[in-house]
Structures are given as C-alpha cells and as structure tokens.
Short mmCIF file of C-alpha atoms and ligand atoms in Angstrom, two decimals:
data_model
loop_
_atom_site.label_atom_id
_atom_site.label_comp_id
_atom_site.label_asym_id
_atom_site.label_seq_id
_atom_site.Cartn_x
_atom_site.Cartn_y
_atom_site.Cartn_z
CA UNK A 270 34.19 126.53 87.56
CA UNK A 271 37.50 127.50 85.96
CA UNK A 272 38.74 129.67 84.24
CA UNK A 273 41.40 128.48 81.52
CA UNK A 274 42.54 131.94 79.63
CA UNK A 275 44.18 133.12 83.26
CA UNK A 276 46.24 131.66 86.00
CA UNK A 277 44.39 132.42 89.43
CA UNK A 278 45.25 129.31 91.89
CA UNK A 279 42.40 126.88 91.86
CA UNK A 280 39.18 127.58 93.66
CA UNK A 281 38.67 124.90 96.52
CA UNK A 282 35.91 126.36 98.06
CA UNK A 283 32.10 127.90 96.54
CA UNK A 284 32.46 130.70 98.46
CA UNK A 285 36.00 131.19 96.26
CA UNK A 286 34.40 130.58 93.03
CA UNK A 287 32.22 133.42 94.31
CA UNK A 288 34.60 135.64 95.07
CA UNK A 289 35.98 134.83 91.53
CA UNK A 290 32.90 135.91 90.11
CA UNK A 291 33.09 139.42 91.83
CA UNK A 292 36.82 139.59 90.63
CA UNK A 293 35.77 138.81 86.80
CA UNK A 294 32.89 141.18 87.39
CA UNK A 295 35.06 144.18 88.09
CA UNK A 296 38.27 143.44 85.76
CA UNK A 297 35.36 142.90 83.18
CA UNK A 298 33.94 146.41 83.75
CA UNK A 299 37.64 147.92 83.78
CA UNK A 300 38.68 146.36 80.71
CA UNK A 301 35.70 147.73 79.06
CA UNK A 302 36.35 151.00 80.64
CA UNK A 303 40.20 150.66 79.81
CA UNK A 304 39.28 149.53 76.00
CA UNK A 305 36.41 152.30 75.68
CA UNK A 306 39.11 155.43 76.93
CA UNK A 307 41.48 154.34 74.86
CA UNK A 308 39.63 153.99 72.25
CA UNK A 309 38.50 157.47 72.29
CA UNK A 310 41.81 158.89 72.94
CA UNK A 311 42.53 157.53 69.82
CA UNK A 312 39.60 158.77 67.56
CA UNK A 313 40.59 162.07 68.91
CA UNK A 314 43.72 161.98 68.07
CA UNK A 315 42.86 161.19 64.73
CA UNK A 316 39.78 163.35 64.09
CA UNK A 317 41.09 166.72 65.84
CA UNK A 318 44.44 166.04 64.25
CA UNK A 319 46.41 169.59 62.88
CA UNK A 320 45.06 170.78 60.01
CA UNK A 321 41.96 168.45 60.19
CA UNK A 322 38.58 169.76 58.76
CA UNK A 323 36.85 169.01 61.59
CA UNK A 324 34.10 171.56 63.41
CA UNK A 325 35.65 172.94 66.00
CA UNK A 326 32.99 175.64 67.04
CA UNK A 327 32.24 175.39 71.15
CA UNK A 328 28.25 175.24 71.76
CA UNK A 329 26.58 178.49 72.94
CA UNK A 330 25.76 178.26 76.07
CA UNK A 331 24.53 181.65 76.86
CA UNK A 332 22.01 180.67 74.20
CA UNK A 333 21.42 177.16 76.14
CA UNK A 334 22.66 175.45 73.41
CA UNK A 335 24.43 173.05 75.03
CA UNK A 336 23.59 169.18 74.84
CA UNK A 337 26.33 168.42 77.53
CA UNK A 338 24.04 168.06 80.53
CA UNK A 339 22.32 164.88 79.92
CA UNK A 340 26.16 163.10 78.61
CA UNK A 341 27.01 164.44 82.37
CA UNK A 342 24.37 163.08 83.77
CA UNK A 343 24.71 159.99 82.46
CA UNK A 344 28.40 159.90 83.28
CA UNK A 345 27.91 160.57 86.99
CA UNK A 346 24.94 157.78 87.03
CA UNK A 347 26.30 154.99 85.41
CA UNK A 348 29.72 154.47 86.80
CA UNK A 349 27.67 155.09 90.51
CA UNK A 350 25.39 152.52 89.86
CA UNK A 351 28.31 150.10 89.11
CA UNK A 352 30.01 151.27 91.97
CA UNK A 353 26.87 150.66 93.93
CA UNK A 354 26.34 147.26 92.52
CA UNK A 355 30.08 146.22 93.47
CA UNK A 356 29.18 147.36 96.67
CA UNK A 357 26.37 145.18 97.50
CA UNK A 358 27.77 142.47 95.93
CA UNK A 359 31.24 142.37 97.97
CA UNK A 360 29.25 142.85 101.03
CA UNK A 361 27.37 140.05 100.29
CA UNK A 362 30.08 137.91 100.45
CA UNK A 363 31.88 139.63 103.35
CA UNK A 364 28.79 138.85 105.52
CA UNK A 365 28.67 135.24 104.27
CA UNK A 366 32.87 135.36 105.23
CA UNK A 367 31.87 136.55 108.46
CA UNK A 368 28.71 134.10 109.53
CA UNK A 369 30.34 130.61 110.83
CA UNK A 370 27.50 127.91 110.36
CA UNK A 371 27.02 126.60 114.05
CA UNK A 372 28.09 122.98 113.36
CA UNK A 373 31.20 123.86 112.15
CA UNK A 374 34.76 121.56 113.02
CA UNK A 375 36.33 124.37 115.38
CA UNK A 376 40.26 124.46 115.15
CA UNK A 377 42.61 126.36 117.28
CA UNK A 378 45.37 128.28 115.55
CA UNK A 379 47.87 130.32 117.18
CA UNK A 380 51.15 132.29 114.99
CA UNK A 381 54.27 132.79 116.33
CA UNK A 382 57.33 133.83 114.70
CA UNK A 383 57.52 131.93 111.93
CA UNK A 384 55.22 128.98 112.54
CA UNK A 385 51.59 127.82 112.47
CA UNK A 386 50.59 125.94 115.39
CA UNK A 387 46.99 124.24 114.87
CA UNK A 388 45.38 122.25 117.78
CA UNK A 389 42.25 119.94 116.71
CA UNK A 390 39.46 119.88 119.25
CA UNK A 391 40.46 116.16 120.14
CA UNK A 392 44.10 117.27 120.94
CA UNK A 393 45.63 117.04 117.57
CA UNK A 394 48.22 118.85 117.22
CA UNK A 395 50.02 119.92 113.96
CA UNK A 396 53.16 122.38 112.77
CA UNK A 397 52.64 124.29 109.91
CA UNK A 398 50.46 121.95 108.21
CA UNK A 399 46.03 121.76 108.78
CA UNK A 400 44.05 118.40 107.73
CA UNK A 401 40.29 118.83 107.05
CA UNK A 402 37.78 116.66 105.87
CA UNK A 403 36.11 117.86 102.73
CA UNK A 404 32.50 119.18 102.36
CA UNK A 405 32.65 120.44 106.00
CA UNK A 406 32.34 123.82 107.12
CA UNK A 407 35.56 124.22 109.50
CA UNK A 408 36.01 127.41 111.79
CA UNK A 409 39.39 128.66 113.03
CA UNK A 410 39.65 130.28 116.44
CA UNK A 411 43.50 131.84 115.59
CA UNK A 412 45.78 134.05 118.04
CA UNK A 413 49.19 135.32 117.86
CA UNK A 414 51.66 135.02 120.54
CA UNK A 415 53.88 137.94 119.36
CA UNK A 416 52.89 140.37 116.37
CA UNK A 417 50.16 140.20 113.90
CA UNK A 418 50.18 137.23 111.17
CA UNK A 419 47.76 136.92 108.94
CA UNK A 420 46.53 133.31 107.56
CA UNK A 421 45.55 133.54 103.81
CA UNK A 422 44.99 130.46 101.89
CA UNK A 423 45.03 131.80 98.55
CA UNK A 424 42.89 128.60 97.11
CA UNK A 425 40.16 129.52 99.49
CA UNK A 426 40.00 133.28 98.79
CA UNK A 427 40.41 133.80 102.66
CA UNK A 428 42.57 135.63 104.69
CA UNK A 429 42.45 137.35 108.37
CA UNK A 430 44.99 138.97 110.14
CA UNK A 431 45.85 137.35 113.25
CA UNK A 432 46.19 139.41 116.21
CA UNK A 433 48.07 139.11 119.66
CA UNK A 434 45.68 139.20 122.87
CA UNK A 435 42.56 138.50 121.09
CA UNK A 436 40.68 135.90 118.92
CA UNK A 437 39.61 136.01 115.14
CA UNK A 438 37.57 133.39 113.38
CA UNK A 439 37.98 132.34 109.57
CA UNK A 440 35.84 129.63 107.97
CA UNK A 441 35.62 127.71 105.01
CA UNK A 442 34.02 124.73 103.57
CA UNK A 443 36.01 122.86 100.84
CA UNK A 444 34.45 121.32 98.44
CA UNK A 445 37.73 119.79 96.60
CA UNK A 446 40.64 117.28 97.75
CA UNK A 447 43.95 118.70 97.51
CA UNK A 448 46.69 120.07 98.95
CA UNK A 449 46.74 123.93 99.06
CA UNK A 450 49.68 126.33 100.29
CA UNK A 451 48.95 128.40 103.65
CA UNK A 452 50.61 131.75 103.84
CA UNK A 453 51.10 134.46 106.18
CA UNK A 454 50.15 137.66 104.56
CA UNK A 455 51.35 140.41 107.01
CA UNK A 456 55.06 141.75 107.55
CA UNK A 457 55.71 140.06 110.59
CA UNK A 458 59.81 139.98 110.76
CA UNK A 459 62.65 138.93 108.99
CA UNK A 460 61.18 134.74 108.52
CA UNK A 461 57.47 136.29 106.97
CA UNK A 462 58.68 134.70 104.05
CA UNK A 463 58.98 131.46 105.40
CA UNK A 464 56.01 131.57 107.12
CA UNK A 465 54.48 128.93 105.11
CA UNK A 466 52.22 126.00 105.40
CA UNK A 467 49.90 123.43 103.93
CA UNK A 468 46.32 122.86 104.00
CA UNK A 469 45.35 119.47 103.13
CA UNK A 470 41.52 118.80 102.57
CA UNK A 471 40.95 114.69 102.93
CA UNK A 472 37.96 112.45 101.71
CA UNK A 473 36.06 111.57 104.75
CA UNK A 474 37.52 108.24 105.05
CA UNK A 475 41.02 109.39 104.76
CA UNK A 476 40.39 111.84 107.30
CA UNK A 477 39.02 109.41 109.75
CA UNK A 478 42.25 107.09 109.25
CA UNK A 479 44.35 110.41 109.78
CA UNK A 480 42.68 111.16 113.03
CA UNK A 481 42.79 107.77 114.10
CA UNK A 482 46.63 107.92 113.16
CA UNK A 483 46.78 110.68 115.58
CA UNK A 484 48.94 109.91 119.12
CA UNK A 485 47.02 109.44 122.02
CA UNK A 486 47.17 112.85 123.19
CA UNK A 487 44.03 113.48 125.39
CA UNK A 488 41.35 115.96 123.85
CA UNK A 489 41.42 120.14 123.95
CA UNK A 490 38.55 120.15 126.38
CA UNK A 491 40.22 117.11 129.05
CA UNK A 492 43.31 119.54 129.38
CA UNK A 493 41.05 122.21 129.98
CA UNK A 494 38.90 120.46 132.36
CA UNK A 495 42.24 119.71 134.28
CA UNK A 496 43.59 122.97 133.89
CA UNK A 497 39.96 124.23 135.23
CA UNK A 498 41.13 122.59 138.27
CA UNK A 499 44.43 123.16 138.63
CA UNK A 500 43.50 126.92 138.46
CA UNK A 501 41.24 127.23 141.10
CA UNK A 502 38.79 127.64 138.68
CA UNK A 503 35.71 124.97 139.88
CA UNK A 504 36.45 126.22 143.63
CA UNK A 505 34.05 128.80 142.34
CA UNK A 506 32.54 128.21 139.22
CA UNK A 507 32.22 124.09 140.45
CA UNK A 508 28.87 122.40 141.10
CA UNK A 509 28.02 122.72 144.43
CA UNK A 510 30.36 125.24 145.19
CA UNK A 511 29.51 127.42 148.50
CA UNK A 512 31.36 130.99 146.44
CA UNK A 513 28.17 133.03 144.70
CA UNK A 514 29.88 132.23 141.14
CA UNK A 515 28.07 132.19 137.80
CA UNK A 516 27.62 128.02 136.43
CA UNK A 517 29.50 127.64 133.34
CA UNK A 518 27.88 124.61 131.97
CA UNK A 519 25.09 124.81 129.12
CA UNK A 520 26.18 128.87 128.37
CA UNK A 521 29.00 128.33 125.41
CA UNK A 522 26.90 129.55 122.42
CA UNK A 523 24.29 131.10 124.18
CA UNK A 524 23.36 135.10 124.97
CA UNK A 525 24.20 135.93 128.70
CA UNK A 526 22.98 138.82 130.35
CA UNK A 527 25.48 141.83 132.32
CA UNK A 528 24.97 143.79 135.30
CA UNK A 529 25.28 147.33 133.35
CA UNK A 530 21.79 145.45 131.62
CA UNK A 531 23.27 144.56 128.10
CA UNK A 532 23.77 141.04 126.54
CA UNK A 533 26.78 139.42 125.21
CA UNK A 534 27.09 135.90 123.67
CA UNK A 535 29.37 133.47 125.56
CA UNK A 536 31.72 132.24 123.11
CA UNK A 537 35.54 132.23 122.55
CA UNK A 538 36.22 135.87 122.60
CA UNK A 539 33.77 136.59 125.65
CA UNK A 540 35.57 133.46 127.42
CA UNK A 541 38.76 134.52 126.71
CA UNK A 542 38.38 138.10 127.84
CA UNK A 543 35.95 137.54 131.39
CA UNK A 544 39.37 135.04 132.30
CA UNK A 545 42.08 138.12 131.36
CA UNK A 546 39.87 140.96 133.02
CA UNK A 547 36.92 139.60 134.35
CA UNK A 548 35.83 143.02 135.65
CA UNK A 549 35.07 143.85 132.77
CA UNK A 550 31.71 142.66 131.69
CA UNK A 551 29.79 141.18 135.04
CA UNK A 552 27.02 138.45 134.60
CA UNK A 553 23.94 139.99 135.72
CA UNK A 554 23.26 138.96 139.66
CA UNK A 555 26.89 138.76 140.53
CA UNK A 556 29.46 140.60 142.05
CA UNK A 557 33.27 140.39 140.93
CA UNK A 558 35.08 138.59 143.11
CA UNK A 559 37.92 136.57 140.52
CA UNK A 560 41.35 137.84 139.91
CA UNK A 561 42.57 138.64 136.59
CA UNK A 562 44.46 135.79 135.29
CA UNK A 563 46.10 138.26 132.16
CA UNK A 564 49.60 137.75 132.33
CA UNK A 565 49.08 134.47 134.42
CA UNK A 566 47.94 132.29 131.75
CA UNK A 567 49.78 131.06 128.24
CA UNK A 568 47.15 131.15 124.99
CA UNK A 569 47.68 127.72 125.57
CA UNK A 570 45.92 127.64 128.45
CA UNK A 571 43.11 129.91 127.44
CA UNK A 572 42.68 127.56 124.12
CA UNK A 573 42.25 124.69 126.60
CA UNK A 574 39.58 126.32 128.88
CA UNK A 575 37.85 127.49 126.07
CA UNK A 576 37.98 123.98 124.46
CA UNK A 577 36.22 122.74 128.04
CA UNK A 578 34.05 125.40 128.73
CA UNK A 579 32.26 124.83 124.80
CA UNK A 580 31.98 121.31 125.72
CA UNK A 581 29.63 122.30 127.95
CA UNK A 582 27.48 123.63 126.12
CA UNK A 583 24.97 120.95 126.33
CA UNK A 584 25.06 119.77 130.10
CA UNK A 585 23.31 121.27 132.79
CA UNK A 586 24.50 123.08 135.65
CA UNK A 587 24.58 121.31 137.87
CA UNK A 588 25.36 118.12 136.95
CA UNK A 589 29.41 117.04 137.96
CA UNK A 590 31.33 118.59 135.64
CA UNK A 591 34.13 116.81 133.39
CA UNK A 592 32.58 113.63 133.43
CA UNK A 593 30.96 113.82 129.55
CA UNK A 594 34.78 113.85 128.40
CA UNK A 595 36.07 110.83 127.19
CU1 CUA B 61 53.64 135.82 110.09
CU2 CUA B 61 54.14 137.21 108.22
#
C-alpha cells in the first residue's frame, strides 16, 4: 500500500503498512479536528463581529434553561472514545512488535560508539550493514558495549533502544527487496550522526549465494561450544560430570523452574544474566556453587555461549555435548 500525496519512506514490512494505518488514522482525526476549530473560530469571528445583530442573550440557567449539558456531554464522550480506540489499536500493534514468532532467523547485534556490529548465527559477521532473506521473520538479540543506541529502521517502522549490560529483541519480517537505511536514534556522543547503516533484504536465492559467499568463519554456537570449554564451563554443567550442576541441553526455549518456587523461561536474557550473577535466580534442586563471570567475560563471549547453549535446545541431556555442530 502507498501512499502517493505524502513522502513517508517506503513500507517494507506489513506490520509497517500497519503502523501506517494507525498514523493516517490519527493525522486523519486531527486534521478534521484542526479543519473543524478553525472553522468555527472563523464563523465566530464573523457572526459575533462589532456591531453585528446577532443574539447575544446568555441562557437562564437558574430557570434550567440551558441546552449546554448534552453539547458537554457529547464533547467529553466523543474525543474519549477516539482516544480509547487509538489506544487499543496502538497496543495492538505494540504486542504484535513485542511477540517474536519462534522460528525466527536470530541475529546478534551489539552498538558501540559509532558502529553496528551484527553476527549471523553461522558466524557471519558484518559492519554496519545486515543481509536478510525476504519473507522471513528475523529476530535481533542487540547489546551495547558502552551507552544506549537505539536501532530504528525507519522503512520497517521499528526501533528499540539498545542498552549496555542487557539484551533487547526487535523483529521484523520483510516482505520487499531493497536496500533500507539503519539508524541510531538515541544521543549517544559526538559520531550519533554517523551512526548509520544498511539493511539489505535479498530474494532467497541471493541470500543463499551471499551466505555461501561468506568466509569460512566457524558458526556462533562452535565458538561457544569452545568457549564453554575453555571456561570451565562443562567441568560442571558437562555430561557426566561428578559437580551437582543443572544440564543445559534441551532447556533454551523452554520454562525452568527456581528454588524461591517461580518459573522463568531459559532464553537469551535468562542465559545471559545466570552467567553475570548466577546467584541470582537458582534452578530449583540446586545449590549455587558458580562464580560470577560479570566483568570476566566480553558480550562477545556471552553472544557465543548463548549461540551454543540455544543449539541445544533439541538434544538431550545427556548425550556428549558439541557434537550436533557442524
Ligand atoms: Cu548510537 Cu546514537
């Protein structure tokens, strides 16, 4: 859908011809509103003019002659139910903004001052630039190593800040070829400005020759299975390990329940936090023995654990871990 009499950046996305519609929806209603005072400004201008024959007798109201109550009424009820309908509406589309589908193609994204790092789950790496195949729902993971960014893509009708120290997810499913411009959209220093990218959504097959293009950098989840090592991680957390430490394998996705007798789902955030300060939320039936790897570990690391940890999610526990990686 387009929209020809005004120049908003084209909609690559349904959920941004959507969000179009909610736009049109409310300028519409303000224009009228806009067109509607003015207009009556005007007629009273003209009809109350000096020296204008007009009545200009108040109603009584001691005698309850007034007529005003029902105009008031009406006044108060209309403009709330519009505001009410907006409501709804935008809240709609916030919780569609906010509900991933499952299958979507997870990328990493982490800000820095001034760049946009993006790490595909096979290892991919790119510099201010993101390739996605069209007509598939992709989900960012995105961190900040210094201040807050905020990645807006202006022909998706997306943005979210992105934070140091903590994870936020932004999805989208394209639905158009193209090349649109990435921005950052939050004061973040003296290069904001330049903070700049491109998002460029591919045809399947041109997206298959692009990853195929890629170097032979080995995949998100291999690092992390190394780096699972390396960090002393699978002493504990390894099949067959003799330390009382919770299996990782076949969780990623799932609910998980705590000691204090709550539930939390096991996914990038809850991954990323139980390796910073994992005395924080206990799995039920253990005690805490791991150290708290914040200020240990880069993002980079964390991306990578997180990458092996959710390809996991469909092996059992207790099968040798690392070998399903290619
Ligand atoms: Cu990053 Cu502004």
């Amino acid at each position: 859908m387009s929209y020809p009499l005004v120049a908003l950046p084209v909609a690559a996305t349904p959920y941004a011809d959507k969000v179009d519609g909610l736009f049109w929806a409310v300028t519409g209603v303000c224009a009228f509103v806009t067109l509607g005072i003015a207009f009556a400004i005007t007629y009273f201008c003209f009809r109350y003019r000096s020296g204008a024959a007009a009545d200009r007798t108040l109603p009584d109201l001691a005698a309850g002659k007034s007529r005003s109550r029902r105009i008031e009424a009406t006044w108060i009820a209309v403009p709330f139910a519009f505001f009410l309908i907006f409501f709804a509406w935008g809240a709609q589309l916030y919780y569609v903004y906010d509900d991933p589908p499952g299958n979507a193609l997870q990328v990493f994204v982490t800000a820095k001052q001034w760049m946009w790092k993006v790490e595909h789950s096979d290892g991919r790496r790119e510099i201010n630039e993101l390739h996605v195949p069209v007509g598939e729902p992709v989900r960012l993971v995105m961190t900040s190593q210094d201040v807050i960014h905020d990645f807006y893509v202006p022909a998706f009708r997306e943005k979210r800040d992105v934070l140091p120290g903590r994870y936020t997810v932004l999805w989208f499913k394209p639905t158009l070829t193209g090349v649109y411009p990435l921005r950052c959209d939050e004061f973040c220093g003296t290069g904001h400005s330049m903070m700049t990218g491109r998002v460029y959504v591919m045809s399947r097959d041109a997206y298959s020759r692009w990853l195929a293009s890629g170097s032979e950098e080995p995949s998100l989840a291999r690092l992390g299975f190394a780096r699972f090592r390396e960090l002393g991680c699978s002493g504990c957390h390894g099949p067959g390990s003799s330390i009382h430490a919770p299996s990782l394998a076949g969780l990623y996705g799932q609910m998980v329940p705590l000691a204090d007798g709550s539930f939390v789902r096991f996914d990038d955030a809850y991954i990323r936090d139980s390796i910073l300060q994992p005395a924080r939320q206990i799995a039920a039936g253990y005690s805490n023995d791991m150290p708290p790897f914040a200020g240990r570990i880069s993002e980079q690391d964390l991306l990578e654990l997180t990458a092996y940890l959710r390809s996991l999610a469909n092996t059992p526990p207790d099968v040798p871990q690392g070998n399903h990686l290619q």
